[in-house]
Every structure is written in structure tokens, then in C-alpha cells.
XYZ file of N, CA, C and O in Angstrom:
412
model
N 0.852 -1.180 0.000
C 0.000 0.000 0.000
C 0.894 1.238 0.000
O 1.816 1.340 0.802
N 0.598 2.138 -0.898
C 1.348 3.382 -1.008
C 0.660 4.441 -0.147
O -0.572 4.572 -0.187
N 1.453 5.182 0.617
C 0.911 6.249 1.455
C 1.541 7.561 0.997
O 2.704 7.835 1.297
N 0.796 8.371 0.228
C 1.362 9.624 -0.266
C 1.639 10.605 0.872
O 0.902 10.664 1.845
N 2.726 11.364 0.692
C 3.152 12.307 1.724
C 2.731 13.742 1.415
O 2.840 14.607 2.268
N 2.270 13.982 0.183
C 1.901 15.345 -0.197
C 0.753 15.314 -1.197
O 0.484 14.285 -1.822
N 0.130 16.468 -1.361
C -0.943 16.607 -2.339
C -0.406 16.389 -3.757
O -1.073 15.770 -4.591
N 0.813 16.848 -3.998
C 1.433 16.675 -5.316
C 1.656 15.193 -5.630
O 1.404 14.750 -6.755
N 2.123 14.450 -4.639
C 2.327 13.012 -4.839
C 0.990 12.314 -5.093
O 0.880 11.478 -5.998
N -0.023 12.666 -4.313
C -1.352 12.082 -4.498
C -1.865 12.374 -5.909
O -2.399 11.489 -6.581
N -1.668 13.600 -6.375
C -2.127 13.996 -7.712
C -1.467 13.160 -8.803
O -2.103 12.844 -9.822
N -0.206 12.777 -8.614
C 0.484 11.941 -9.598
C -0.219 10.594 -9.761
O -0.336 10.080 -10.882
N -0.684 10.030 -8.643
C -1.380 8.741 -8.706
C -2.750 8.880 -9.364
O -3.236 7.950 -10.002
N -3.370 10.034 -9.215
C -4.667 10.272 -9.856
C -4.480 10.302 -11.373
O -5.277 9.726 -12.112
N -3.425 10.954 -11.829
C -3.221 11.181 -13.257
C -2.605 9.993 -13.990
O -2.770 9.878 -15.205
N -1.874 9.139 -13.270
C -1.127 8.074 -13.945
C -1.348 6.727 -13.255
O -1.219 6.609 -12.052
N -1.656 5.726 -14.053
C -1.779 4.373 -13.523
C -3.209 3.974 -13.238
O -4.158 4.736 -13.420
N -3.328 2.742 -12.802
C -4.610 2.139 -12.451
C -4.589 1.961 -10.936
O -3.925 1.062 -10.422
N -5.296 2.857 -10.229
C -5.131 2.955 -8.780
C -6.449 2.861 -8.024
O -7.472 3.387 -8.469
N -6.362 2.214 -6.873
C -7.476 2.159 -5.932
C -7.111 3.071 -4.768
O -6.121 2.839 -4.078
N -7.910 4.108 -4.570
C -7.697 5.034 -3.464
C -8.553 4.583 -2.286
O -9.778 4.520 -2.393
N -7.884 4.227 -1.207
C -8.513 3.707 0.016
C -8.531 4.850 1.034
O -7.513 5.191 1.605
N -9.703 5.473 1.209
C -9.846 6.563 2.169
C -10.101 5.983 3.550
O -11.008 5.167 3.734
N -9.298 6.430 4.508
C -9.315 5.865 5.845
C -8.914 6.934 6.863
O -8.578 8.051 6.483
N -8.956 6.580 8.134
C -8.468 7.449 9.219
C -8.144 6.565 10.419
O -8.761 5.510 10.606
N -7.175 7.015 11.216
C -6.750 6.230 12.378
C -7.884 5.969 13.364
O -7.938 4.915 13.981
N -8.779 6.928 13.521
C -9.835 6.836 14.526
C -11.028 5.996 14.059
O -11.930 5.704 14.837
N -11.042 5.589 12.803
C -12.193 4.906 12.195
C -12.174 3.406 12.521
O -11.314 2.673 12.040
N -13.126 2.971 13.297
C -13.222 1.563 13.678
C -13.454 0.641 12.495
O -12.865 -0.445 12.421
N -14.311 1.051 11.566
C -14.582 0.223 10.389
C -13.360 0.141 9.479
O -13.153 -0.867 8.803
N -12.537 1.188 9.492
C -11.282 1.166 8.720
C -10.308 0.168 9.346
O -9.657 -0.604 8.634
N -10.209 0.197 10.666
C -9.321 -0.753 11.359
C -9.801 -2.189 11.145
O -8.991 -3.109 11.088
N -11.100 -2.378 11.000
C -11.672 -3.705 10.760
C -11.184 -4.275 9.419
O -10.838 -5.457 9.331
N -11.147 -3.428 8.359
C -10.810 -3.940 7.025
C -9.310 -3.938 6.748
O -8.834 -4.701 5.894
N -8.536 -3.149 7.466
C -7.098 -3.033 7.164
C -6.359 -4.373 7.147
O -5.534 -4.584 6.255
N -6.630 -5.321 8.070
C -5.909 -6.601 8.002
C -6.168 -7.383 6.707
O -5.337 -8.178 6.287
N -7.301 -7.146 6.062
C -7.624 -7.852 4.814
C -7.034 -7.169 3.589
O -6.973 -7.773 2.507
N -6.562 -5.951 3.732
C -6.087 -5.195 2.568
C -4.908 -5.862 1.843
O -4.912 -5.885 0.602
N -3.919 -6.435 2.533
C -2.841 -7.113 1.783
C -3.356 -8.249 0.888
O -2.863 -8.433 -0.229
N -4.355 -8.978 1.349
C -4.933 -10.053 0.534
C -5.666 -9.476 -0.672
O -5.567 -10.003 -1.781
N -6.419 -8.400 -0.448
C -7.134 -7.752 -1.543
C -6.132 -7.232 -2.570
O -6.316 -7.415 -3.775
N -5.063 -6.606 -2.090
C -4.015 -6.114 -2.996
C -3.418 -7.254 -3.809
O -3.184 -7.107 -5.014
N -3.162 -8.391 -3.176
C -2.593 -9.544 -3.879
C -3.572 -10.091 -4.917
O -3.158 -10.481 -6.021
N -4.856 -10.104 -4.580
C -5.869 -10.618 -5.494
C -6.099 -9.693 -6.686
O -6.588 -10.136 -7.734
N -5.775 -8.417 -6.532
C -5.978 -7.428 -7.596
C -4.664 -6.702 -7.868
O -4.574 -5.474 -7.785
N -3.655 -7.478 -8.240
C -2.298 -6.948 -8.397
C -2.144 -6.041 -9.617
O -1.109 -5.391 -9.772
N -3.161 -5.989 -10.489
C -3.078 -5.064 -11.620
C -3.365 -3.624 -11.191
O -3.215 -2.703 -11.986
N -3.778 -3.440 -9.944
C -4.007 -2.108 -9.375
C -2.896 -1.759 -8.384
O -2.364 -2.630 -7.713
N -2.604 -0.454 -8.265
C -1.820 0.049 -7.140
C -2.827 0.532 -6.106
O -3.824 1.164 -6.462
N -2.572 0.254 -4.863
C -3.466 0.692 -3.789
C -2.824 1.877 -3.073
O -1.678 1.800 -2.631
N -3.585 2.965 -2.980
C -3.114 4.205 -2.393
C -3.946 4.486 -1.149
O -5.164 4.647 -1.245
N -3.301 4.510 -0.002
C -4.003 4.801 1.252
C -4.049 6.315 1.451
O -3.017 6.973 1.478
N -5.258 6.851 1.566
C -5.447 8.291 1.710
C -6.049 8.565 3.084
O -7.177 8.143 3.364
N -5.282 9.246 3.915
C -5.782 9.627 5.239
C -6.786 10.761 5.063
O -6.456 11.844 4.615
N -8.033 10.467 5.376
C -9.101 11.430 5.188
C -8.855 12.734 5.925
O -9.188 13.811 5.435
N -8.266 12.660 7.114
C -8.004 13.868 7.892
C -6.849 14.676 7.314
O -6.881 15.906 7.309
N -5.827 13.987 6.821
C -4.674 14.673 6.246
C -5.021 15.325 4.904
O -4.507 16.386 4.563
N -5.901 14.675 4.146
C -6.308 15.174 2.829
C -7.801 15.510 2.841
O -8.555 15.079 1.965
N -8.239 16.286 3.827
C -9.662 16.589 4.017
C -10.254 17.323 2.812
O -11.403 17.092 2.440
N -9.459 18.196 2.170
C -9.972 18.923 1.000
C -10.213 17.970 -0.172
O -11.197 18.124 -0.907
N -9.334 16.988 -0.343
C -9.513 15.987 -1.400
C -10.752 15.148 -1.104
O -11.585 14.923 -1.980
N -10.893 14.721 0.147
C -12.061 13.917 0.531
C -13.352 14.688 0.254
O -14.313 14.130 -0.280
N -13.359 15.953 0.577
C -14.543 16.777 0.344
C -14.807 16.940 -1.152
O -15.939 16.766 -1.617
N -13.758 17.247 -1.905
C -13.901 17.436 -3.351
C -14.387 16.168 -4.040
O -15.149 16.221 -5.000
N -13.947 15.016 -3.545
C -14.339 13.737 -4.129
C -15.631 13.188 -3.516
O -16.018 12.058 -3.798
N -16.284 13.967 -2.656
C -17.535 13.554 -2.003
C -17.370 12.287 -1.171
O -18.210 11.387 -1.207
N -16.278 12.225 -0.418
C -16.031 11.108 0.489
C -16.561 11.535 1.860
O -15.879 12.213 2.607
N -17.795 11.172 2.147
C -18.412 11.576 3.405
C -18.535 10.427 4.390
O -19.052 10.598 5.485
N -18.064 9.272 4.006
C -18.036 8.116 4.895
C -16.790 7.310 4.603
O -16.328 7.265 3.468
N -16.230 6.716 5.633
C -15.041 5.887 5.453
C -15.235 4.583 6.218
O -16.000 4.560 7.183
N -14.568 3.522 5.791
C -13.652 3.415 4.666
C -14.397 3.516 3.333
O -15.529 3.056 3.216
N -13.746 4.129 2.356
C -14.298 4.247 1.016
C -13.201 3.983 -0.003
O -12.016 4.169 0.281
N -13.625 3.575 -1.185
C -12.705 3.199 -2.249
C -13.118 3.895 -3.544
O -14.292 3.864 -3.915
N -12.140 4.521 -4.198
C -12.358 5.149 -5.500
C -11.284 4.609 -6.434
O -10.101 4.630 -6.100
N -11.703 4.121 -7.595
C -10.772 3.554 -8.571
C -10.637 4.538 -9.736
O -11.640 4.945 -10.328
N -9.392 4.919 -10.021
C -9.101 5.872 -11.093
C -7.988 5.296 -11.959
O -6.987 4.810 -11.444
N -8.210 5.376 -13.280
C -7.173 4.967 -14.222
C -6.835 6.147 -15.115
O -7.704 6.662 -15.826
N -5.592 6.596 -15.029
C -5.088 7.701 -15.853
C -6.032 8.909 -15.831
O -6.374 9.466 -16.880
N -6.469 9.302 -14.637
C -7.292 10.490 -14.472
C -8.779 10.284 -14.648
O -9.570 11.206 -14.435
N -9.222 9.085 -15.021
C -10.642 8.811 -15.244
C -11.167 7.876 -14.156
O -10.609 6.794 -13.939
N -12.227 8.310 -13.492
C -12.818 7.467 -12.454
C -13.534 6.284 -13.085
O -14.374 6.447 -13.965
N -13.194 5.070 -12.594
C -13.818 3.848 -13.091
C -14.955 3.378 -12.196
O -15.847 2.667 -12.650
N -14.888 3.728 -10.910
C -15.932 3.300 -9.989
C -15.621 3.743 -8.582
O -14.508 4.153 -8.267
N -16.653 3.659 -7.738
C -16.464 4.041 -6.339
C -17.366 3.199 -5.435
O -18.480 2.851 -5.802
N -16.818 2.873 -4.297
C -17.533 2.190 -3.229
C -17.429 3.142 -2.042
O -16.483 3.087 -1.259
N -18.376 4.072 -1.998
C -18.316 5.170 -1.039
C -19.610 5.207 -0.240
O -20.686 5.447 -0.792
N -19.481 4.921 1.042
C -20.588 5.069 1.981
C -20.008 4.967 3.382
O -18.805 4.774 3.546
N -20.848 5.103 4.382
C -20.340 5.095 5.756
C -20.369 3.703 6.386
O -20.014 3.544 7.548
N -20.757 2.702 5.626
C -20.910 1.363 6.180
C -19.595 0.598 6.237
O -18.698 0.818 5.416
N -19.514 -0.321 7.200
C -18.380 -1.243 7.262
C -18.381 -2.093 5.998
O -19.433 -2.524 5.538
N -17.187 -2.307 5.448
C -17.067 -3.114 4.250
C -16.354 -4.422 4.568
O -15.443 -4.447 5.370
N -16.780 -5.480 3.885
C -16.129 -6.772 4.053
C -15.143 -6.985 2.910
O -15.222 -6.323 1.861
N -14.224 -7.908 3.104
C -13.271 -8.278 2.055
C -14.035 -8.708 0.806
O -13.703 -8.300 -0.306
N -15.075 -9.514 0.980
C -15.854 -10.024 -0.143
C -16.531 -8.877 -0.887
O -16.569 -8.851 -2.126
N -17.072 -7.906 -0.163
C -17.748 -6.781 -0.795
C -16.769 -5.941 -1.632
O -17.068 -5.558 -2.768
N -15.584 -5.699 -1.089
C -14.568 -4.924 -1.809
C -14.093 -5.682 -3.033
O -13.970 -5.116 -4.127
N -13.850 -6.984 -2.894
C -13.386 -7.772 -4.034
C -14.453 -7.881 -5.122
O -14.130 -7.839 -6.305
N -15.699 -7.984 -4.736
C -16.788 -8.017 -5.730
C -16.854 -6.687 -6.470
O -16.993 -6.657 -7.705
N -16.741 -5.596 -5.738
C -16.720 -4.263 -6.352
C -15.587 -4.161 -7.372
O -15.806 -3.754 -8.526
N -14.378 -4.549 -6.998
C -13.225 -4.447 -7.893
C -13.361 -5.390 -9.095
O -13.016 -5.023 -10.222
N -13.879 -6.574 -8.871
C -14.021 -7.553 -9.956
C -15.047 -7.091 -11.012
O -14.947 -7.475 -12.172
N -16.007 -6.280 -10.601
C -17.069 -5.847 -11.499
C -16.777 -4.543 -12.232
O -17.637 -4.029 -12.943
N -15.575 -4.014 -12.047
C -15.247 -2.755 -12.757
C -15.005 -3.005 -14.230
O -14.577 -4.014 -14.649
């Protein structure tokens, strides 16, 4: 999982590549629930790069992208959004993998 350190670095991932943006926060219980499954999800979908976006650190990006619940996932390829799994509900490994498989 890639953790961008700046807005400029995050923007590079938006513009280039096939990336899954995983919006999360340290205080989020549902985020902590899914984090142990993320390495398996990454392995199952190795054609994507996974980018962990701290919602609090990048609050303006979260707002601009309409991320009002976490954990949330937005898939972007070369600047074009392919899909999003964005809501305030806890997500399961199976739900995330089904979402990614159906893109």
C-alpha cells in the first residue's frame, strides 16, 4: 500500500496508472476492521496500485471527491474514475473484491 506524503504526490497517482484510493483514518473503527484484509485484496488485484489516503490529512480531497463516509474506495485509471464504493458502512473483504471484480 502506497501512502502519499503530499498533495502533489497524491495527484500523480490520480493522473497516472490504475489505482485504488482507500480513504481511511486512524480513529475509524470500520477502517481498522478492514485493514488486516487489505494485503490479501491487494494480492488478489495486483493489476491495481493501492493508495491509502488519510481522510483527515487530505480533508480537501475527501470533500472534493464527495467522500463523506469511510472506509471508502475510488478507482481511477489515468485520471478517469472507473468506480467508487463510497458510503459510511463497514465493508467486508468479499464486498470490496466483488466491487473491484465488477469494474
